[in-house]
Short mmCIF file of C-alpha atoms in Angstrom, two decimals:
data_model
loop_
_atom_site.label_atom_id
_atom_site.label_comp_id
_atom_site.label_asym_id
_atom_site.label_seq_id
_atom_site.Cartn_x
_atom_site.Cartn_y
_atom_site.Cartn_z
CA UNK A 8 0.80 -5.95 -66.08
CA UNK A 9 -1.76 -7.79 -68.26
CA UNK A 10 0.08 -9.02 -71.40
CA UNK A 11 -2.91 -10.59 -73.19
CA UNK A 12 -4.00 -8.80 -76.38
CA UNK A 13 -7.42 -7.21 -76.67
CA UNK A 14 -8.64 -9.82 -79.16
CA UNK A 15 -7.79 -12.54 -76.62
CA UNK A 16 -10.59 -11.25 -74.34
CA UNK A 17 -13.27 -11.34 -77.10
CA UNK A 18 -15.97 -13.96 -76.45
CA UNK A 19 -17.96 -15.23 -79.42
CA UNK A 20 -21.49 -13.75 -79.49
CA UNK A 21 -23.25 -17.12 -79.25
CA UNK A 22 -21.51 -17.74 -75.98
CA UNK A 23 -21.69 -14.14 -74.66
CA UNK A 24 -25.47 -14.05 -74.82
CA UNK A 25 -25.81 -17.22 -72.70
CA UNK A 26 -25.63 -15.02 -69.57
CA UNK A 27 -26.82 -11.50 -68.99
CA UNK A 28 -24.55 -8.54 -68.25
CA UNK A 29 -25.74 -8.48 -64.69
CA UNK A 30 -25.13 -12.20 -64.13
CA UNK A 31 -21.63 -11.77 -65.55
CA UNK A 32 -20.69 -8.84 -63.25
CA UNK A 33 -22.59 -10.15 -60.17
CA UNK A 34 -21.05 -13.63 -60.21
CA UNK A 35 -17.80 -12.46 -61.97
CA UNK A 36 -18.05 -15.20 -64.63
CA UNK A 37 -17.54 -15.29 -68.35
CA UNK A 38 -18.59 -18.17 -70.62
CA UNK A 39 -15.80 -19.90 -72.49
CA UNK A 40 -17.40 -22.91 -74.18
CA UNK A 41 -20.68 -24.90 -74.34
CA UNK A 42 -21.02 -28.54 -75.22
CA UNK A 43 -24.61 -29.90 -75.21
CA UNK A 44 -25.76 -29.31 -71.58
CA UNK A 45 -22.37 -28.35 -70.14
CA UNK A 46 -21.18 -24.77 -69.81
CA UNK A 47 -17.63 -23.80 -69.00
CA UNK A 48 -17.19 -20.53 -67.12
CA UNK A 49 -14.02 -18.64 -66.09
CA UNK A 50 -14.09 -16.80 -62.76
CA UNK A 51 -11.98 -15.23 -60.00
CA UNK A 52 -14.64 -16.10 -57.44
CA UNK A 53 -13.09 -17.36 -54.20
CA UNK A 54 -15.84 -19.91 -53.57
CA UNK A 55 -16.08 -21.84 -56.82
CA UNK A 56 -18.01 -24.78 -55.33
CA UNK A 57 -20.93 -22.69 -54.15
CA UNK A 58 -20.84 -20.69 -57.39
CA UNK A 59 -21.03 -23.86 -59.41
CA UNK A 60 -24.13 -25.15 -57.54
CA UNK A 61 -25.93 -21.77 -57.68
CA UNK A 62 -25.31 -21.19 -61.41
CA UNK A 63 -26.32 -24.74 -62.21
CA UNK A 64 -29.79 -23.94 -60.78
CA UNK A 65 -30.06 -20.50 -62.39
CA UNK A 66 -28.83 -21.50 -65.86
CA UNK A 67 -30.30 -24.99 -65.92
CA UNK A 68 -27.18 -26.83 -67.09
CA UNK A 69 -24.04 -28.48 -65.84
CA UNK A 70 -21.38 -25.89 -64.89
CA UNK A 71 -17.59 -26.31 -65.05
CA UNK A 72 -15.59 -23.63 -63.26
CA UNK A 73 -12.16 -22.58 -64.60
CA UNK A 74 -10.09 -20.34 -62.22
CA UNK A 75 -8.74 -17.11 -63.74
CA UNK A 76 -6.87 -14.03 -62.42
CA UNK A 77 -8.83 -11.07 -61.26
CA UNK A 78 -7.08 -8.84 -63.78
CA UNK A 79 -8.05 -11.03 -66.72
CA UNK A 80 -11.66 -11.53 -65.49
CA UNK A 81 -12.02 -7.74 -65.20
CA UNK A 82 -10.80 -7.40 -68.79
CA UNK A 83 -13.11 -10.16 -70.04
CA UNK A 84 -16.08 -8.49 -68.34
CA UNK A 85 -15.47 -4.98 -69.52
CA UNK A 86 -14.62 -6.01 -73.09
CA UNK A 87 -17.76 -8.14 -73.58
CA UNK A 88 -20.37 -6.70 -71.15
CA UNK A 89 -21.57 -3.32 -69.84
CA UNK A 90 -22.68 -2.71 -66.30
CA UNK A 91 -26.35 -1.79 -65.98
CA UNK A 92 -28.37 -0.04 -63.33
CA UNK A 93 -30.77 -2.94 -62.87
CA UNK A 94 -30.13 -5.38 -60.02
CA UNK A 95 -29.34 -9.02 -60.67
CA UNK A 96 -32.56 -10.30 -59.15
CA UNK A 97 -34.67 -7.89 -61.28
CA UNK A 98 -32.69 -8.83 -64.39
CA UNK A 99 -33.42 -12.52 -64.01
CA UNK A 100 -37.18 -11.89 -64.22
CA UNK A 101 -36.76 -10.81 -67.87
CA UNK A 102 -35.40 -14.10 -69.17
CA UNK A 103 -38.74 -15.22 -70.64
CA UNK A 104 -39.49 -11.80 -72.05
CA UNK A 105 -36.80 -11.26 -74.59
CA UNK A 106 -38.16 -7.97 -76.06
CA UNK A 107 -38.51 -6.52 -72.55
CA UNK A 108 -35.02 -7.60 -71.66
CA UNK A 109 -33.65 -6.23 -74.94
CA UNK A 110 -35.16 -2.74 -74.53
CA UNK A 111 -34.25 -2.53 -70.81
CA UNK A 112 -30.65 -3.55 -71.49
CA UNK A 113 -30.33 -1.09 -74.37
CA UNK A 114 -31.65 1.73 -72.14
CA UNK A 115 -29.34 0.77 -69.27
CA UNK A 116 -26.41 0.78 -71.69
CA UNK A 117 -27.25 4.30 -72.90
CA UNK A 118 -28.07 3.05 -76.39
CA UNK A 119 -29.96 5.35 -78.75
CA UNK A 120 -31.12 2.71 -81.25
CA UNK A 121 -31.65 -1.09 -81.48
CA UNK A 122 -31.15 -2.63 -84.94
CA UNK A 123 -32.66 -6.09 -85.64
CA UNK A 124 -31.44 -7.53 -88.93
CA UNK A 125 -32.44 -10.89 -90.57
CA UNK A 126 -29.87 -12.75 -92.72
CA UNK A 127 -29.90 -16.15 -94.44
CA UNK A 128 -28.78 -18.25 -91.34
CA UNK A 129 -29.56 -16.01 -88.29
CA UNK A 130 -30.67 -12.60 -87.20
CA UNK A 131 -28.40 -10.18 -85.41
CA UNK A 132 -29.17 -7.41 -82.88
CA UNK A 133 -26.95 -4.38 -82.66
CA UNK A 134 -27.09 -1.39 -80.23
CA UNK A 135 -25.91 2.05 -81.20
CA UNK A 136 -23.58 3.23 -78.49
CA UNK A 137 -21.92 6.65 -78.60
CA UNK A 138 -22.84 6.87 -82.26
CA UNK A 139 -21.33 3.45 -83.22
CA UNK A 140 -23.17 0.10 -83.79
CA UNK A 141 -22.08 -2.87 -81.73
CA UNK A 142 -23.44 -6.42 -82.04
CA UNK A 143 -25.11 -7.68 -78.86
CA UNK A 144 -27.23 -10.75 -79.65
CA UNK A 145 -28.05 -13.27 -82.32
CA UNK A 146 -31.54 -14.75 -82.81
CA UNK A 147 -32.41 -17.92 -84.73
CA UNK A 148 -34.47 -17.46 -87.95
CA UNK A 149 -37.27 -19.54 -86.38
CA UNK A 150 -37.60 -17.25 -83.35
CA UNK A 151 -37.24 -13.91 -85.18
CA UNK A 152 -40.72 -13.76 -86.86
CA UNK A 153 -42.33 -14.10 -83.41
CA UNK A 154 -40.28 -11.16 -82.16
CA UNK A 155 -41.26 -9.10 -85.18
CA UNK A 156 -44.94 -9.76 -84.63
CA UNK A 157 -44.61 -8.89 -80.97
CA UNK A 158 -43.07 -5.51 -81.84
CA UNK A 159 -45.70 -4.81 -84.53
CA UNK A 160 -48.58 -5.59 -82.14
CA UNK A 161 -47.22 -3.28 -79.43
CA UNK A 162 -46.54 -0.43 -81.93
CA UNK A 163 -49.93 -0.73 -83.64
CA UNK A 164 -48.56 -1.97 -86.97
CA UNK A 165 -50.15 -4.39 -89.52
CA UNK A 166 -48.65 -7.78 -88.76
CA UNK A 167 -49.91 -9.19 -92.11
CA UNK A 168 -48.11 -6.51 -94.09
CA UNK A 169 -44.54 -7.70 -94.73
CA UNK A 170 -43.84 -6.16 -98.06
CA UNK A 171 -43.99 -2.46 -97.24
CA UNK A 172 -42.10 -0.26 -94.72
CA UNK A 173 -44.13 0.73 -91.66
CA UNK A 174 -43.62 3.32 -88.82
CA UNK A 175 -45.13 3.04 -85.33
CA UNK A 176 -44.59 3.92 -81.69
CA UNK A 177 -44.42 2.08 -78.41
CA UNK A 178 -44.78 3.60 -74.96
CA UNK A 179 -42.51 1.43 -72.83
CA UNK A 180 -43.22 1.08 -69.14
CA UNK A 181 -41.04 -0.82 -66.60
CA UNK A 182 -41.47 -0.09 -62.95
CA UNK A 183 -41.25 3.67 -62.48
CA UNK A 184 -39.56 4.20 -65.80
CA UNK A 185 -41.54 5.27 -68.88
CA UNK A 186 -40.26 6.39 -72.33
CA UNK A 187 -41.28 6.24 -75.95
CA UNK A 188 -39.84 4.10 -78.74
CA UNK A 189 -40.09 4.94 -82.41
CA UNK A 190 -40.48 1.79 -84.51
CA UNK A 191 -39.42 1.46 -88.15
CA UNK A 192 -39.80 -1.76 -90.19
CA UNK A 193 -38.40 -2.38 -93.65
CA UNK A 194 -38.64 -5.45 -95.90
CA UNK A 195 -35.26 -6.98 -96.82
CA UNK A 196 -34.14 -10.16 -98.70
CA UNK A 197 -34.48 -12.47 -95.67
CA UNK A 198 -37.29 -10.77 -93.71
CA UNK A 199 -38.16 -7.46 -92.05
CA UNK A 200 -35.43 -5.28 -90.53
CA UNK A 201 -36.51 -3.35 -87.50
CA UNK A 202 -35.00 -0.25 -85.91
CA UNK A 203 -36.17 0.91 -82.48
CA UNK A 204 -35.25 4.48 -81.58
CA UNK A 205 -35.30 5.01 -77.82
CA UNK A 206 -36.59 8.51 -77.06
CA UNK A 207 -35.54 10.05 -73.79
CA UNK A 208 -38.27 11.96 -71.85
CA UNK A 209 -35.91 13.20 -69.22
CA UNK A 210 -34.98 16.86 -69.73
CA UNK A 211 -33.30 17.47 -66.38
CA UNK A 212 -29.75 17.11 -67.83
CA UNK A 213 -30.50 19.12 -71.00
CA UNK A 214 -28.71 22.47 -70.55
CA UNK A 215 -26.96 24.81 -72.95
CA UNK A 216 -24.07 25.04 -70.49
CA UNK A 217 -23.23 21.34 -70.84
CA UNK A 218 -23.45 20.78 -74.60
CA UNK A 219 -19.97 21.81 -75.78
CA UNK A 220 -20.28 25.51 -76.63
CA UNK A 221 -17.15 27.55 -75.93
CA UNK A 222 -17.72 30.60 -73.71
CA UNK A 223 -17.70 32.95 -76.71
CA UNK A 224 -20.01 30.71 -78.80
CA UNK A 225 -22.51 30.42 -75.87
CA UNK A 226 -22.55 34.21 -75.42
CA UNK A 227 -23.24 34.77 -79.12
CA UNK A 228 -25.99 32.07 -79.18
CA UNK A 229 -27.72 33.40 -76.07
CA UNK A 230 -27.65 36.92 -77.56
CA UNK A 231 -29.32 35.54 -80.79
CA UNK A 232 -32.14 33.66 -78.94
CA UNK A 233 -33.03 36.87 -77.08
CA UNK A 234 -34.42 38.26 -80.31
CA UNK A 235 -38.21 38.39 -80.29
CA UNK A 236 -38.34 37.51 -84.03
CA UNK A 237 -36.25 35.95 -86.76
CA UNK A 238 -35.16 32.42 -87.54
CA UNK A 239 -32.28 30.45 -86.02
CA UNK A 240 -31.19 27.30 -87.92
CA UNK A 241 -29.09 24.38 -86.73
CA UNK A 242 -27.57 22.15 -89.35
CA UNK A 243 -25.82 18.79 -89.36
CA UNK A 244 -26.29 15.13 -90.33
CA UNK A 245 -28.61 12.72 -88.56
CA UNK A 246 -27.37 11.94 -84.97
CA UNK A 247 -25.32 15.11 -84.56
CA UNK A 248 -27.25 16.34 -81.59
CA UNK A 249 -29.29 19.11 -83.33
CA UNK A 250 -32.55 18.26 -81.55
CA UNK A 251 -30.84 18.18 -78.12
CA UNK A 252 -29.52 21.67 -78.77
CA UNK A 253 -33.03 22.84 -79.72
CA UNK A 254 -34.58 21.29 -76.56
CA UNK A 255 -31.89 22.91 -74.35
CA UNK A 256 -32.70 26.22 -76.01
CA UNK A 257 -36.44 25.85 -75.42
CA UNK A 258 -35.84 24.94 -71.80
CA UNK A 259 -33.93 28.22 -71.31
CA UNK A 260 -36.60 30.26 -73.18
CA UNK A 261 -39.52 28.60 -71.33
CA UNK A 262 -41.13 31.25 -69.16
CA UNK A 263 -44.66 31.86 -67.89
CA UNK A 264 -44.95 34.96 -70.13
CA UNK A 265 -44.07 33.11 -73.31
CA UNK A 266 -46.19 30.91 -75.52
CA UNK A 267 -43.99 28.24 -77.14
CA UNK A 268 -45.31 25.78 -79.76
CA UNK A 269 -43.38 22.88 -81.33
CA UNK A 270 -44.12 20.60 -84.24
CA UNK A 271 -41.95 17.47 -84.11
CA UNK A 272 -41.51 14.03 -85.71
CA UNK A 273 -41.11 12.43 -83.23
CA UNK A 274 -41.45 14.23 -79.84
CA UNK A 275 -38.22 13.11 -78.31
CA UNK A 276 -38.46 14.91 -74.94
CA UNK A 277 -41.45 16.24 -73.05
CA UNK A 278 -41.10 19.80 -71.72
CA UNK A 279 -43.49 21.08 -69.07
CA UNK A 280 -45.09 24.39 -70.10
CA UNK A 281 -44.48 23.95 -73.84
CA UNK A 282 -47.16 22.98 -76.33
CA UNK A 283 -45.67 20.03 -78.27
CA UNK A 284 -47.47 18.75 -81.37
CA UNK A 285 -46.71 15.35 -83.14
CA UNK A 286 -46.51 15.40 -86.91
CA UNK A 287 -49.26 13.25 -88.57
CA UNK A 288 -48.59 12.99 -92.25
CA UNK A 289 -51.15 10.18 -92.59
CA UNK A 290 -53.88 12.73 -92.05
CA UNK A 291 -51.96 15.51 -93.93
CA UNK A 292 -51.00 17.30 -90.75
CA UNK A 293 -47.46 17.97 -91.92
CA UNK A 294 -44.97 20.76 -91.04
CA UNK A 295 -46.57 23.48 -93.29
CA UNK A 296 -50.10 22.64 -92.07
CA UNK A 297 -48.99 22.82 -88.44
CA UNK A 298 -47.24 26.11 -89.02
CA UNK A 299 -50.36 27.58 -90.49
CA UNK A 300 -52.35 26.46 -87.50
CA UNK A 301 -49.66 27.75 -85.14
CA UNK A 302 -49.84 31.26 -86.44
CA UNK A 303 -53.52 31.41 -85.32
CA UNK A 304 -52.44 30.25 -81.72
CA UNK A 305 -50.78 33.58 -80.74
CA UNK A 306 -47.21 32.07 -80.41
CA UNK A 307 -44.07 33.91 -79.30
CA UNK A 308 -41.65 31.11 -80.19
CA UNK A 309 -42.11 28.30 -82.68
CA UNK A 310 -39.89 25.19 -83.00
CA UNK A 311 -40.08 23.31 -86.27
CA UNK A 312 -38.42 19.86 -85.98
CA UNK A 313 -36.88 20.00 -89.45
CA UNK A 314 -37.09 22.06 -92.64
CA UNK A 315 -37.43 19.28 -95.25
CA UNK A 316 -38.96 20.96 -98.27
CA UNK A 317 -39.82 24.23 -100.00
CA UNK A 318 -43.32 24.53 -98.40
CA UNK A 319 -41.89 24.16 -94.86
CA UNK A 320 -39.11 26.64 -95.63
CA UNK A 321 -41.62 29.19 -96.94
CA UNK A 322 -43.90 28.85 -93.90
CA UNK A 323 -40.95 29.13 -91.47
CA UNK A 324 -39.76 32.30 -93.13
CA UNK A 325 -43.34 33.65 -93.09
CA UNK A 326 -43.64 32.92 -89.39
CA UNK A 327 -40.32 34.75 -88.72
CA UNK A 328 -41.43 37.75 -90.88
CA UNK A 329 -44.63 38.12 -88.91
CA UNK A 330 -42.89 38.70 -85.60
CA UNK A 331 -42.09 35.24 -84.17
CA UNK A 332 -38.88 33.62 -83.19
CA UNK A 333 -38.53 30.40 -85.18
CA UNK A 334 -36.07 27.65 -84.29
CA UNK A 335 -35.44 24.66 -86.65
CA UNK A 336 -32.88 22.21 -88.07
CA UNK A 337 -31.77 21.48 -91.59
CA UNK A 338 -29.38 19.02 -93.19
CA UNK A 339 -26.29 20.88 -94.50
CA UNK A 340 -22.58 20.50 -93.98
CA UNK A 341 -21.78 23.95 -92.64
CA UNK A 342 -23.44 27.08 -91.20
CA UNK A 343 -23.07 29.02 -94.45
CA UNK A 344 -24.22 26.07 -96.67
CA UNK A 345 -27.67 26.51 -94.95
CA UNK A 346 -28.10 29.79 -96.74
CA UNK A 347 -27.45 28.11 -100.10
CA UNK A 348 -29.85 25.30 -99.26
CA UNK A 349 -32.67 27.76 -98.42
CA UNK A 350 -32.09 29.67 -101.65
CA UNK A 351 -32.27 26.30 -103.48
CA UNK A 352 -35.56 25.79 -101.68
CA UNK A 353 -36.83 28.88 -103.50
CA UNK A 354 -36.75 31.21 -100.48
CA UNK A 355 -36.26 34.66 -101.96
CA UNK A 356 -32.79 36.03 -101.00
CA UNK A 357 -34.19 39.41 -99.78
CA UNK A 358 -36.60 37.62 -97.42
CA UNK A 359 -33.92 35.34 -96.17
CA UNK A 360 -31.63 38.32 -95.50
CA UNK A 361 -34.39 40.01 -93.49
CA UNK A 362 -35.28 37.03 -91.33
CA UNK A 363 -32.30 34.78 -90.53
CA UNK A 364 -30.60 35.72 -87.31
CA UNK A 365 -28.08 32.97 -86.89
CA UNK A 366 -26.94 29.79 -88.63
CA UNK A 367 -25.19 27.05 -86.73
CA UNK A 368 -23.57 23.79 -87.71
CA UNK A 369 -22.72 21.05 -85.23
CA UNK A 370 -21.26 17.56 -84.88
CA UNK A 371 -20.89 15.03 -82.10
CA UNK A 372 -17.33 13.91 -81.40
CA UNK A 373 -16.37 10.94 -79.15
CA UNK A 374 -13.96 11.86 -76.35
CA UNK A 375 -10.87 9.75 -75.80
CA UNK A 376 -10.74 7.69 -72.67
CA UNK A 377 -8.45 9.46 -70.22
CA UNK A 378 -7.33 6.22 -68.68
CA UNK A 379 -5.83 4.67 -71.78
CA UNK A 380 -5.25 7.25 -74.54
CA UNK A 381 -1.67 7.08 -75.83
CA UNK A 382 0.57 9.85 -77.14
CA UNK A 383 1.90 9.51 -80.67
CA UNK A 384 4.37 11.62 -82.55
CA UNK A 385 2.76 13.43 -85.50
CA UNK A 386 3.30 12.08 -88.97
CA UNK A 387 1.94 13.51 -92.19
CA UNK A 388 0.25 10.16 -93.06
CA UNK A 389 -1.91 10.45 -89.89
CA UNK A 390 -3.83 13.37 -91.40
CA UNK A 391 -5.94 13.70 -94.59
CA UNK A 392 -4.14 14.60 -97.84
CA UNK A 393 -3.96 18.37 -98.31
CA UNK A 394 -4.68 19.21 -94.68
CA UNK A 395 -2.53 22.02 -93.35
CA UNK A 396 -1.21 20.55 -90.10
CA UNK A 397 -0.77 23.30 -87.45
CA UNK A 398 2.77 23.76 -86.32
CA UNK A 399 1.90 23.23 -82.60
CA UNK A 400 0.84 19.58 -83.31
CA UNK A 401 4.09 17.78 -82.42
CA UNK A 402 2.10 14.84 -81.14
CA UNK A 403 -1.51 13.69 -80.74
CA UNK A 404 -3.38 10.98 -78.89
CA UNK A 405 -4.80 7.68 -80.23
CA UNK A 406 -7.54 5.41 -78.86
CA UNK A 407 -6.32 2.19 -77.27
CA UNK A 408 -9.05 0.63 -75.03
CA UNK A 409 -9.09 -0.51 -71.40
CA UNK A 410 -11.40 -1.82 -68.76
CA UNK A 411 -12.67 1.66 -67.99
CA UNK A 412 -13.96 2.34 -71.49
CA UNK A 413 -15.17 -1.18 -72.38
CA UNK A 414 -12.11 -1.47 -74.66
CA UNK A 415 -13.45 1.10 -77.11
CA UNK A 416 -10.87 3.80 -76.45
CA UNK A 417 -13.57 6.43 -76.01
CA UNK A 418 -15.77 7.66 -73.12
CA UNK A 419 -18.76 9.94 -73.86
CA UNK A 420 -19.27 12.56 -76.61
CA UNK A 421 -19.09 16.34 -76.95
CA UNK A 422 -20.71 18.66 -79.44
CA UNK A 423 -18.64 21.01 -81.54
CA UNK A 424 -20.18 24.03 -83.14
CA UNK A 425 -19.76 26.57 -85.97
CA UNK A 426 -21.62 29.72 -85.00
CA UNK A 427 -22.39 32.23 -87.76
CA UNK A 428 -24.28 35.36 -86.66
CA UNK A 429 -25.91 37.07 -89.61
CA UNK A 430 -24.43 40.58 -89.59
CA UNK A 431 -25.19 43.55 -91.89
CA UNK A 432 -22.32 42.51 -94.11
CA UNK A 433 -23.75 38.97 -94.50
CA UNK A 434 -27.24 40.36 -95.09
CA UNK A 435 -25.87 42.27 -98.07
CA UNK A 436 -24.00 39.20 -99.31
CA UNK A 437 -27.27 37.12 -99.07
CA UNK A 438 -29.35 39.80 -100.87
CA UNK A 439 -26.85 39.82 -103.75
CA UNK A 440 -26.48 36.02 -103.77
CA UNK A 441 -22.72 36.35 -103.05
CA UNK A 442 -22.14 33.04 -101.34
CA UNK A 443 -18.31 32.94 -101.11
CA UNK A 444 -17.47 34.27 -97.66
CA UNK A 445 -14.21 32.56 -96.81
CA UNK A 446 -12.38 35.88 -96.44
CA UNK A 447 -15.16 37.20 -94.24
CA UNK A 448 -14.95 34.12 -91.94
CA UNK A 449 -11.16 34.47 -91.68
CA UNK A 450 -11.28 38.22 -91.02
CA UNK A 451 -14.02 37.86 -88.30
CA UNK A 452 -12.08 34.92 -86.75
CA UNK A 453 -15.16 32.74 -86.88
CA UNK A 454 -14.37 29.26 -85.51
CA UNK A 455 -15.29 26.65 -88.12
CA UNK A 456 -16.15 23.00 -87.40
CA UNK A 457 -12.72 22.09 -88.74
CA UNK A 458 -11.01 24.60 -86.43
CA UNK A 459 -12.85 23.32 -83.39
CA UNK A 460 -12.15 19.71 -84.36
CA UNK A 461 -8.37 20.30 -84.58
CA UNK A 462 -8.41 22.15 -81.23
CA UNK A 463 -9.89 18.98 -79.67
CA UNK A 464 -7.04 16.95 -81.27
CA UNK A 465 -4.40 19.44 -79.98
CA UNK A 466 -5.74 19.41 -76.39
CA UNK A 467 -5.98 15.60 -76.43
CA UNK A 468 -9.82 15.43 -76.08
CA UNK A 469 -10.27 13.34 -79.21
CA UNK A 470 -8.26 11.52 -81.89
CA UNK A 471 -7.45 12.41 -85.52
CA UNK A 472 -9.32 9.28 -86.56
CA UNK A 473 -12.57 10.51 -84.88
CA UNK A 474 -12.55 13.93 -86.69
CA UNK A 475 -10.87 12.70 -89.95
CA UNK A 476 -13.89 13.52 -92.06
CA UNK A 477 -14.06 17.07 -90.74
CA UNK A 478 -10.31 17.66 -91.30
CA UNK A 479 -10.59 16.43 -94.90
CA UNK A 480 -13.56 18.64 -95.64
CA UNK A 481 -11.73 21.43 -97.38
#
């Protein structure tokens, strides 16, 4: 059994980035130190002499090989690198094209965002993986401005403007792969911070069956989207999977007999047979303007990327009133809080009661790695203060980390939902602005986000730490 602690496997970033992920896994080497033109590598390779000669040519420096056990090398590799789908020979071609390499690596890792952040002495690059940021590279302050300009040129931004935030877009092509990248720049104390959002064009895996709905929730949701008119709203913070749920819904509703229009910012997936429109606020083509145009296009279903303001809310309600099914997202903490938010946006209560069909809240929760999660006896201190711990929780599972999960303790994510169909009773409550419905939710046995979160803890799917914020939201 490997007795080394997890921190013992951590390689400093300035060493780790000396070789690519594919080089590390292909040659089974990890860098341990570098002194001028000499690089020390640990390996379990059975032919160290040949390896030394080959890597000296590839890396252009003197190589010293240090033998290590296979078990420890495996731990070093999985703690510091992620396997990619690009072959080693293809990967080596990117060495002189850092931006290309950066984007390709992020995509292979399954990253949703790349953060580039300048500081006083260096610039760091972080990838968002499964909702969490992880540092991947550092760049010298002398090289960073060149990278910024390269990104600005490719995304059509003004390279001379360094004092204002800018937004752009890159269409990235590499071999047969093509996807879009949303670019955001922002001036900071030591230079411009850049965030690249990688947008997935592939909709083959987007299905309502695979998102995380329980059987009952999915039946209720499918019943709601069969309505020819009304508005269905999905709420949650940024990065909670709302847009993916909308796309999966549109994919299911997409038929030859139906005219579907979407207004999005940005268009994250492309859907064959659906008319998708990109928001253009620079020419005043915003959500309300697009909705007005949509109503003249004989639509059956309209998807609005987000209800951000009073004007968008009013137009969405108008579209639903005039016989269309409207799908949209909104930033609120619960399904019922969406009603309060719309009333705050000056939507008349009687119109809201007549149009809203269903309100949904959702979150994305990381799933514990099944290979290393560890059982722990339940203690009161493990849970938020005031949380009523269910009697059946005698134990729960905590994240540990192993070679299978890159020592994060988690593998993949799952959506949890709070589904609130708007019944006659709720219509009356909305009309009379009676917004306290705790008794109704309990009586109807509606599964809240908190309920679904604690069920995932009970069945060992996730940890208390991962859903702590939901459990403390009383």
